[in-house]
PDB file of C-alpha atoms in Angstrom:
ATOM      1  CA  MET A   1     100.143 113.014  95.509  1.00 54.00           C
ATOM      2  CA  ASP A   2      97.873 110.471  93.766  1.00 80.00           C
ATOM      3  CA  GLU A   3      98.911 106.829  93.811  1.00 92.00           C
ATOM      4  CA  ASN A   4      97.630 104.298  91.314  1.00 95.00           C
ATOM      5  CA  LEU A   5      96.192 100.908  92.211  1.00 96.00           C
ATOM      6  CA  LYS A   6      99.058  98.968  90.644  1.00 96.00           C
ATOM      7  CA  ASN A   7     101.662 100.635  92.852  1.00 96.00           C
ATOM      8  CA  TYR A   8      99.446 100.688  95.927  1.00 96.00           C
ATOM      9  CA  VAL A   9      98.715  96.959  95.857  1.00 95.00           C
ATOM     10  CA  SER A  10     102.308  96.051  95.048  1.00 93.00           C
ATOM     11  CA  LYS A  11     103.611  98.157  97.934  1.00 94.00           C
ATOM     12  CA  ASN A  12     101.018  97.105 100.520  1.00 95.00           C
ATOM     13  CA  HIS A  13     100.117  93.522  99.598  1.00 91.00           C
ATOM     14  CA  ASN A  14     101.694  92.093 102.765  1.00 92.00           C
ATOM     15  CA  ILE A  15      99.465  94.169 105.039  1.00 94.00           C
ATOM     16  CA  LEU A  16      96.218  94.310 103.044  1.00 94.00           C
ATOM     17  CA  THR A  17      93.473  92.258 104.695  1.00 93.00           C
ATOM     18  CA  TRP A  18      90.660  90.775 102.663  1.00 93.00           C
ATOM     19  CA  ASN A  19      88.339  93.312 104.226  1.00 92.00           C
ATOM     20  CA  LYS A  20      90.554  96.082 102.874  1.00 94.00           C
ATOM     21  CA  LYS A  21      90.953  94.497  99.442  1.00 95.00           C
ATOM     22  CA  ILE A  22      87.208  94.067  99.042  1.00 96.00           C
ATOM     23  CA  SER A  23      86.586  97.616 100.302  1.00 94.00           C
ATOM     24  CA  ILE A  24      88.929  98.972  97.636  1.00 96.00           C
ATOM     25  CA  MET A  25      87.110  96.976  94.990  1.00 97.00           C
ATOM     26  CA  CYS A  26      83.736  98.233  96.250  1.00 96.00           C
ATOM     27  CA  ASP A  27      84.871 101.842  95.919  1.00 95.00           C
ATOM     28  CA  ILE A  28      86.155 101.217  92.407  1.00 96.00           C
ATOM     29  CA  VAL A  29      82.919  99.513  91.337  1.00 97.00           C
ATOM     30  CA  ILE A  30      80.839 102.382  92.732  1.00 95.00           C
ATOM     31  CA  SER A  31      82.955 104.833  90.744  1.00 94.00           C
ATOM     32  CA  ILE A  32      82.466 102.817  87.566  1.00 95.00           C
ATOM     33  CA  SER A  33      78.733 102.478  88.255  1.00 95.00           C
ATOM     34  CA  LYS A  34      78.389 106.264  88.057  1.00 93.00           C
ATOM     35  CA  ILE A  35      80.030 106.161  84.647  1.00 93.00           C
ATOM     36  CA  HIS A  36      77.689 103.406  83.458  1.00 94.00           C
ATOM     37  CA  VAL A  37      74.612 105.197  84.839  1.00 94.00           C
ATOM     38  CA  ALA A  38      75.655 108.158  82.693  1.00 93.00           C
ATOM     39  CA  ASN A  39      75.528 105.722  79.732  1.00 93.00           C
ATOM     40  CA  ILE A  40      79.293 105.873  79.252  1.00 92.00           C
ATOM     41  CA  VAL A  41      81.525 102.863  78.586  1.00 93.00           C
ATOM     42  CA  HIS A  42      84.978 103.544  80.011  1.00 92.00           C
ATOM     43  CA  ARG A  43      86.818 101.219  77.537  1.00 91.00           C
ATOM     44  CA  ASN A  44      90.226 101.411  79.207  1.00 91.00           C
ATOM     45  CA  LEU A  45      90.001 100.153  82.788  1.00 94.00           C
ATOM     46  CA  HIS A  46      93.301  98.982  84.266  1.00 95.00           C
ATOM     47  CA  SER A  47      95.209  99.368  87.516  1.00 95.00           C
ATOM     48  CA  ARG A  48      97.223 102.412  86.448  1.00 94.00           C
ATOM     49  CA  ASN A  49      94.150 104.592  86.006  1.00 92.00           C
ATOM     50  CA  MET A  50      92.611 103.755  89.401  1.00 95.00           C
ATOM     51  CA  LEU A  51      93.922 106.601  91.555  1.00 94.00           C
ATOM     52  CA  LEU A  52      93.935 106.966  95.351  1.00 94.00           C
ATOM     53  CA  SER A  53      93.585 110.565  96.516  1.00 90.00           C
ATOM     54  CA  SER A  54      92.659 111.747 100.025  1.00 87.00           C
ATOM     55  CA  GLY A  55      91.633 108.231 101.018  1.00 87.00           C
ATOM     56  CA  GLN A  56      89.283 107.723  98.066  1.00 89.00           C
ATOM     57  CA  TRP A  57      89.594 105.862  94.768  1.00 92.00           C
ATOM     58  CA  TYR A  58      88.993 107.709  91.506  1.00 90.00           C
ATOM     59  CA  ILE A  59      88.822 106.660  87.862  1.00 92.00           C
ATOM     60  CA  SER A  60      90.857 108.467  85.208  1.00 87.00           C
ATOM     61  CA  ASP A  61      91.820 108.124  81.540  1.00 76.00           C
ATOM     62  CA  PHE A  62      88.441 108.021  79.809  1.00 66.00           C
ATOM     63  CA  GLU A  63      88.397 106.866  76.192  1.00 59.00           C
ATOM     64  CA  PHE A  64      85.479 108.487  74.387  1.00 53.00           C
ATOM     65  CA  SER A  65      86.497 107.717  70.812  1.00 45.00           C
ATOM     66  CA  ARG A  66      87.870 104.820  68.820  1.00 49.00           C
ATOM     67  CA  PRO A  67      88.870 104.415  65.160  1.00 48.00           C
ATOM     68  CA  ALA A  68      85.905 103.424  63.041  1.00 43.00           C
ATOM     69  CA  ASN A  69      87.717 100.832  60.961  1.00 46.00           C
ATOM     70  CA  LYS A  70      89.629  98.833  63.578  1.00 46.00           C
ATOM     71  CA  PRO A  71      89.404  98.218  67.316  1.00 47.00           C
ATOM     72  CA  LEU A  72      92.112  99.659  69.522  1.00 52.00           C
ATOM     73  CA  TYR A  73      93.885  97.492  72.111  1.00 57.00           C
ATOM     74  CA  GLU A  74      95.551  98.948  75.145  1.00 62.00           C
ATOM     75  CA  ASN A  75      96.584  96.947  78.178  1.00 87.00           C
ATOM     76  CA  LEU A  76      95.781  93.645  76.502  1.00 93.00           C
ATOM     77  CA  PRO A  77      95.241  91.550  79.689  1.00 95.00           C
ATOM     78  CA  TYR A  78      92.290  93.771  80.630  1.00 96.00           C
ATOM     79  CA  VAL A  79      90.623  93.710  77.201  1.00 95.00           C
ATOM     80  CA  ALA A  80      87.536  91.500  76.891  1.00 95.00           C
ATOM     81  CA  PRO A  81      87.846  88.586  74.433  1.00 95.00           C
ATOM     82  CA  GLU A  82      84.924  89.761  72.303  1.00 95.00           C
ATOM     83  CA  VAL A  83      86.665  93.130  71.838  1.00 92.00           C
ATOM     84  CA  ILE A  84      89.865  91.350  70.834  1.00 91.00           C
ATOM     85  CA  ASN A  85      87.650  89.498  68.357  1.00 90.00           C
ATOM     86  CA  GLY A  86      86.666  92.837  66.811  1.00 88.00           C
ATOM     87  CA  LYS A  87      83.380  93.657  68.527  1.00 91.00           C
ATOM     88  CA  GLU A  88      82.510  96.969  70.159  1.00 90.00           C
ATOM     89  CA  PHE A  89      83.390  98.000  73.700  1.00 92.00           C
ATOM     90  CA  THR A  90      80.310  97.648  75.928  1.00 95.00           C
ATOM     91  CA  PHE A  91      79.324  97.806  79.582  1.00 97.00           C
ATOM     92  CA  ALA A  92      80.017  94.061  79.655  1.00 97.00           C
ATOM     93  CA  SER A  93      83.567  94.560  78.379  1.00 96.00           C
ATOM     94  CA  ASP A  94      84.123  97.010  81.245  1.00 96.00           C
ATOM     95  CA  ILE A  95      82.900  94.272  83.612  1.00 98.00           C
ATOM     96  CA  TYR A  96      85.506  91.896  82.168  1.00 98.00           C
ATOM     97  CA  SER A  97      88.185  94.483  82.955  1.00 97.00           C
ATOM     98  CA  ILE A  98      86.844  94.758  86.505  1.00 98.00           C
ATOM     99  CA  GLY A  99      87.252  90.987  86.863  1.00 98.00           C
ATOM    100  CA  MET A 100      90.935  91.372  86.028  1.00 98.00           C
ATOM    101  CA  LEU A 101      91.233  94.199  88.553  1.00 98.00           C
ATOM    102  CA  MET A 102      89.624  91.976  91.190  1.00 98.00           C
ATOM    103  CA  TRP A 103      92.188  89.268  90.434  1.00 98.00           C
ATOM    104  CA  GLU A 104      95.048  91.782  90.516  1.00 97.00           C
ATOM    105  CA  ILE A 105      94.011  93.018  93.961  1.00 97.00           C
ATOM    106  CA  SER A 106      93.815  89.423  95.206  1.00 96.00           C
ATOM    107  CA  SER A 107      97.234  88.462  93.842  1.00 96.00           C
ATOM    108  CA  ALA A 108      99.265  91.706  93.890  1.00 95.00           C
ATOM    109  CA  GLN A 109     100.365  90.763  90.358  1.00 95.00           C
ATOM    110  CA  LEU A 110      99.576  92.094  86.913  1.00 95.00           C
ATOM    111  CA  PRO A 111      97.472  89.663  84.869  1.00 96.00           C
ATOM    112  CA  PHE A 112      99.604  87.627  82.451  1.00 95.00           C
ATOM    113  CA  ASN A 113     102.760  89.394  83.608  1.00 92.00           C
ATOM    114  CA  ASP A 114     104.902  86.549  82.215  1.00 90.00           C
ATOM    115  CA  TYR A 115     103.631  87.077  78.667  1.00 91.00           C
ATOM    116  CA  GLU A 116     104.373  89.479  75.864  1.00 88.00           C
ATOM    117  CA  TYR A 117     101.340  91.565  74.899  1.00 87.00           C
ATOM    118  CA  ASP A 118     101.161  90.070  71.435  1.00 87.00           C
ATOM    119  CA  TYR A 119      99.047  88.003  69.057  1.00 89.00           C
ATOM    120  CA  ASP A 120      99.799  84.755  70.907  1.00 91.00           C
ATOM    121  CA  LEU A 121      98.449  86.147  74.177  1.00 92.00           C
ATOM    122  CA  ALA A 122      95.397  87.527  72.371  1.00 92.00           C
ATOM    123  CA  ILE A 123      94.658  84.055  70.973  1.00 93.00           C
ATOM    124  CA  LYS A 124      95.101  82.474  74.415  1.00 95.00           C
ATOM    125  CA  ILE A 125      92.676  84.952  75.996  1.00 95.00           C
ATOM    126  CA  VAL A 126      90.074  84.426  73.275  1.00 95.00           C
ATOM    127  CA  ASN A 127      90.460  80.657  73.692  1.00 95.00           C
ATOM    128  CA  GLY A 128      89.594  80.975  77.364  1.00 95.00           C
ATOM    129  CA  MET A 129      92.881  81.322  79.224  1.00 96.00           C
ATOM    130  CA  ARG A 130      92.530  83.266  82.468  1.00 97.00           C
ATOM    131  CA  PRO A 131      94.848  83.764  85.464  1.00 96.00           C
ATOM    132  CA  ASN A 132      94.708  81.115  88.183  1.00 95.00           C
ATOM    133  CA  ILE A 133      92.611  82.041  91.190  1.00 95.00           C
ATOM    134  CA  ILE A 134      95.006  82.663  94.091  1.00 94.00           C
ATOM    135  CA  PRO A 135      94.805  80.104  96.950  1.00 94.00           C
ATOM    136  CA  GLY A 136      93.045  81.594  99.958  1.00 94.00           C
ATOM    137  CA  THR A 137      90.774  83.832  97.889  1.00 95.00           C
ATOM    138  CA  PRO A 138      87.249  83.898  99.398  1.00 95.00           C
ATOM    139  CA  LEU A 139      84.960  81.546  97.497  1.00 95.00           C
ATOM    140  CA  GLU A 140      82.269  84.127  96.732  1.00 96.00           C
ATOM    141  CA  TYR A 141      84.893  86.617  95.562  1.00 97.00           C
ATOM    142  CA  SER A 142      86.387  83.941  93.295  1.00 97.00           C
ATOM    143  CA  LYS A 143      82.964  83.203  91.803  1.00 97.00           C
ATOM    144  CA  LEU A 144      82.455  86.880  91.033  1.00 98.00           C
ATOM    145  CA  ILE A 145      85.821  87.085  89.289  1.00 98.00           C
ATOM    146  CA  GLU A 146      84.951  84.090  87.113  1.00 97.00           C
ATOM    147  CA  GLN A 147      81.534  85.534  86.274  1.00 98.00           C
ATOM    148  CA  CYS A 148      83.120  88.847  85.291  1.00 98.00           C
ATOM    149  CA  TRP A 149      85.586  87.277  82.881  1.00 96.00           C
ATOM    150  CA  ASP A 150      83.171  84.759  81.332  1.00 97.00           C
ATOM    151  CA  ALA A 151      83.685  84.525  77.567  1.00 96.00           C
ATOM    152  CA  ASP A 152      79.970  85.209  77.051  1.00 97.00           C
ATOM    153  CA  PRO A 153      79.271  88.898  77.797  1.00 97.00           C
ATOM    154  CA  LEU A 154      75.631  88.070  78.569  1.00 97.00           C
ATOM    155  CA  LYS A 155      76.709  85.859  81.471  1.00 97.00           C
ATOM    156  CA  ARG A 156      78.652  88.623  83.192  1.00 98.00           C
ATOM    157  CA  PRO A 157      76.914  90.543  85.991  1.00 98.00           C
ATOM    158  CA  ASN A 158      75.971  94.146  85.393  1.00 97.00           C
ATOM    159  CA  ILE A 159      77.625  96.825  87.485  1.00 97.00           C
ATOM    160  CA  ASN A 160      74.744  97.062  89.992  1.00 96.00           C
ATOM    161  CA  THR A 161      74.661  93.318  90.635  1.00 96.00           C
ATOM    162  CA  LEU A 162      78.428  93.228  90.960  1.00 97.00           C
ATOM    163  CA  GLY A 163      78.402  96.107  93.446  1.00 96.00           C
ATOM    164  CA  LYS A 164      75.708  94.501  95.593  1.00 96.00           C
ATOM    165  CA  GLU A 165      77.503  91.145  95.675  1.00 96.00           C
ATOM    166  CA  LEU A 166      80.801  92.777  96.597  1.00 96.00           C
ATOM    167  CA  MET A 167      79.168  94.697  99.416  1.00 95.00           C
ATOM    168  CA  LYS A 168      77.665  91.467 100.752  1.00 94.00           C
ATOM    169  CA  ILE A 169      81.117  89.886 100.798  1.00 95.00           C
ATOM    170  CA  ARG A 170      82.601  93.015 102.336  1.00 92.00           C
ATOM    171  CA  LYS A 171      79.978  93.010 105.080  1.00 89.00           C
ATOM    172  CA  SER A 172      80.814  89.428 106.024  1.00 86.00           C
ATOM    173  CA  TYR A 173      84.528  90.243 106.231  1.00 77.00           C
ATOM    174  CA  TYR A 174      83.891  93.456 108.138  1.00 68.00           C
ATOM    175  CA  GLN A 175      82.054  91.420 110.772  1.00 65.00           C
ATOM    176  CA  GLU A 176      84.974  89.013 110.965  1.00 58.00           C
ATOM    177  CA  GLU A 177      87.518  91.878 111.229  1.00 54.00           C
ATOM    178  CA  PRO A 178      85.752  94.521 113.376  1.00 47.00           C
ATOM    179  CA  ASN A 179      88.996  96.188 114.453  1.00 46.00           C
ATOM    180  CA  GLN A 180      90.324  96.773 110.960  1.00 43.00           C
ATOM    181  CA  SER A 181      90.449 100.427 109.982  1.00 38.00           C
ATOM    182  CA  ASP A 182      88.809 101.189 106.668  1.00 40.00           C
ATOM    183  CA  ASN A 183      89.470 104.520 104.999  1.00 40.00           C
ATOM    184  CA  ASN A 184      87.682 103.388 101.834  1.00 38.00           C
ATOM    185  CA  SER A 185      84.209 102.994 103.345  1.00 36.00           C
ATOM    186  CA  ILE A 186      81.312 103.304 100.935  1.00 35.00           C
ATOM    187  CA  ASN A 187      79.164 106.388 101.393  1.00 39.00           C
ATOM    188  CA  SER A 188      76.317 106.860  98.941  1.00 36.00           C
ATOM    189  CA  ASP A 189      76.154 110.585  99.788  1.00 40.00           C
ATOM    190  CA  ASN A 190      79.582 111.049  98.205  1.00 38.00           C
ATOM    191  CA  LEU A 191      78.989 109.142  94.967  1.00 34.00           C
ATOM    192  CA  ASP A 192      79.077 112.286  92.840  1.00 40.00           C
ATOM    193  CA  ASN A 193      82.653 112.919  93.951  1.00 40.00           C
ATOM    194  CA  LEU A 194      83.933 109.530  92.859  1.00 35.00           C
ATOM    195  CA  ILE A 195      84.635 110.275  89.205  1.00 35.00           C
ATOM    196  CA  SER A 196      87.867 112.034  88.365  1.00 35.00           C
ATOM    197  CA  LYS A 197      88.058 114.236  85.286  1.00 34.00           C
ATOM    198  CA  ASN A 198      91.840 114.118  85.294  1.00 32.00           C
ATOM    199  CA  HIS A 199      93.439 112.228  82.442  1.00 32.00           C
ATOM    200  CA  ASP A 200      96.395 109.958  83.065  1.00 35.00           C
ATOM    201  CA  ALA A 201      99.276 110.074  80.575  1.00 30.00           C
ATOM    202  CA  SER A 202      99.053 106.560  79.220  1.00 32.00           C
ATOM    203  CA  THR A 203     102.109 104.487  78.392  1.00 34.00           C
ATOM    204  CA  SER A 204     100.012 101.606  77.098  1.00 39.00           C
ATOM    205  CA  LYS A 205     100.938  99.633  74.038  1.00 44.00           C
ATOM    206  CA  ILE A 206      98.491  99.690  71.139  1.00 43.00           C
ATOM    207  CA  HIS A 207      97.611  96.451  69.391  1.00 53.00           C
ATOM    208  CA  TYR A 208      95.621  95.533  66.299  1.00 54.00           C
ATOM    209  CA  PHE A 209      94.799  91.895  65.627  1.00 60.00           C
ATOM    210  CA  GLU A 210      93.127  90.166  62.708  1.00 62.00           C
ATOM    211  CA  GLY A 211      91.891  86.625  62.190  1.00 62.00           C
ATOM    212  CA  ILE A 212      90.942  86.109  65.849  1.00 63.00           C
ATOM    213  CA  PRO A 213      88.529  83.196  66.554  1.00 65.00           C
ATOM    214  CA  GLU A 214      85.285  83.469  68.533  1.00 70.00           C
ATOM    215  CA  PRO A 215      85.777  83.703  72.323  1.00 71.00           C
ATOM    216  CA  LYS A 216      85.140  80.622  74.442  1.00 73.00           C
ATOM    217  CA  ASN A 217      85.513  79.373  77.996  1.00 80.00           C
ATOM    218  CA  VAL A 218      87.682  76.413  78.959  1.00 72.00           C
ATOM    219  CA  THR A 219      87.139  73.794  81.632  1.00 59.00           C
ATOM    220  CA  GLU A 220      89.144  74.046  84.842  1.00 53.00           C
ATOM    221  CA  GLU A 221      91.040  70.877  83.929  1.00 52.00           C
ATOM    222  CA  LYS A 222      91.963  72.134  80.469  1.00 55.00           C
ATOM    223  CA  GLN A 223      92.879  75.563  81.869  1.00 56.00           C
ATOM    224  CA  GLU A 224      95.200  73.927  84.397  1.00 58.00           C
ATOM    225  CA  VAL A 225      96.862  71.823  81.694  1.00 54.00           C
ATOM    226  CA  ASN A 226      97.232  74.838  79.397  1.00 54.00           C
ATOM    227  CA  GLN A 227      98.782  76.951  82.118  1.00 57.00           C
ATOM    228  CA  GLU A 228     101.151  74.170  83.134  1.00 61.00           C
ATOM    229  CA  MET A 229     102.237  73.874  79.497  1.00 56.00           C
ATOM    230  CA  ASN A 230     102.662  77.641  79.219  1.00 58.00           C
ATOM    231  CA  ALA A 231     104.713  77.722  82.416  1.00 60.00           C
ATOM    232  CA  PHE A 232     106.872  74.881  81.080  1.00 57.00           C
ATOM    233  CA  GLN A 233     107.391  76.703  77.776  1.00 57.00           C
ATOM    234  CA  GLN A 234     108.359  79.900  79.619  1.00 57.00           C
ATOM    235  CA  HIS A 235     110.827  77.867  81.719  1.00 58.00           C
ATOM    236  CA  ILE A 236     112.370  76.294  78.610  1.00 60.00           C
ATOM    237  CA  LYS A 237     112.735  79.728  76.998  1.00 56.00           C
ATOM    238  CA  LYS A 238     114.502  81.026  80.108  1.00 59.00           C
ATOM    239  CA  ILE A 239     116.876  78.057  80.151  1.00 61.00           C
ATOM    240  CA  GLN A 240     117.674  78.595  76.457  1.00 61.00           C
ATOM    241  CA  ILE A 241     118.343  82.300  77.067  1.00 60.00           C
ATOM    242  CA  ASP A 242     120.617  81.458  79.995  1.00 62.00           C
ATOM    243  CA  LEU A 243     122.489  78.891  77.900  1.00 60.00           C
ATOM    244  CA  ASP A 244     122.871  81.340  75.027  1.00 62.00           C
ATOM    245  CA  ASP A 245     124.181  84.009  77.389  1.00 62.00           C
ATOM    246  CA  GLU A 246     126.650  81.546  78.919  1.00 60.00           C
ATOM    247  CA  GLU A 247     127.862  80.484  75.476  1.00 59.00           C
ATOM    248  CA  LYS A 248     128.332  84.110  74.437  1.00 55.00           C
ATOM    249  CA  TYR A 249     130.302  84.765  77.604  1.00 55.00           C
ATOM    250  CA  LYS A 250     132.572  81.791  77.070  1.00 56.00           C
ATOM    251  CA  ASN A 251     133.172  82.611  73.415  1.00 55.00           C
ATOM    252  CA  ALA A 252     133.426  86.376  73.714  1.00 51.00           C
ATOM    253  CA  ASN A 253     135.762  87.854  71.056  1.00 51.00           C
ATOM    254  CA  LEU A 254     136.899  84.377  69.973  1.00 44.00           C
ATOM    255  CA  HIS A 255     136.224  82.629  66.677  1.00 48.00           C
ATOM    256  CA  SER A 256     136.288  78.859  66.418  1.00 45.00           C
ATOM    257  CA  GLU A 257     139.683  78.861  64.696  1.00 49.00           C
ATOM    258  CA  ASP A 258     141.091  81.075  67.421  1.00 47.00           C
ATOM    259  CA  GLN A 259     139.860  78.614  70.035  1.00 45.00           C
ATOM    260  CA  ASP A 260     141.584  75.724  68.208  1.00 49.00           C
ATOM    261  CA  ASN A 261     144.888  77.601  68.338  1.00 49.00           C
ATOM    262  CA  LEU A 262     144.470  78.186  72.055  1.00 42.00           C
ATOM    263  CA  GLU A 263     144.022  74.525  72.985  1.00 50.00           C
ATOM    264  CA  ILE A 264     146.680  73.295  75.430  1.00 46.00           C
ATOM    265  CA  PRO A 265     148.993  70.680  73.844  1.00 52.00           C
ATOM    266  CA  ASP A 266     148.809  67.201  75.355  1.00 56.00           C
ATOM    267  CA  ASP A 267     152.561  67.115  76.160  1.00 55.00           C
ATOM    268  CA  ILE A 268     152.194  70.096  78.513  1.00 44.00           C
ATOM    269  CA  LEU A 269     149.702  68.297  80.744  1.00 47.00           C
TER     270      LEU A 269
END
């Protein structure tokens, strides 16, 4: 039975070595490169349509058509900022999605999993917010992630450059971990078998946004401040929800006048 990348990483994150993580990413990039060589933009890359079958990673859920009047948004954290802004899906927007997949493999978390997939998140992404690089991530791998999700599509690597750089990193980690088994080894003779024609039943939300500003990058310092503020706001919201729930529990089925009648007289105490 096929297993998607989201479930695989979540289930195995405690035992996945960096060699293994990078090998998975290499296989995925090779699969996507075959799509790009065929002059096809996938448009909907996310961790639920990366499928592991018989020890190999396949791509599913191709999106060959979009409405002519408005862009379509599925899986908002993986959508490139220029597409959110209303521009067309391109090879570069696929590369942005790959950057998010690289981060997801490194963290075993969904990008922006603490946020609602709404207009506010869309604005934050367009204004340069990205997930924090996970401590312990290899430096060269981190640099590739940041290049892939650059706000300027022209500054992102193409699929061939990305594949070559990943294989360089993988080679260095393979040398450091010679005893690690690797079922996802890259074999150029099998490239034609890497694209799946099966279509995954998508449960993605669809989003349309208007009035989105031009995409931009943010400095590391500003990104850190923004994310600290966002984390603080999320914490405050949680506290408020907890307080509201506690108040509802205390006051269940009681009106204020009922509570007044139930007060214990002073002379009883």
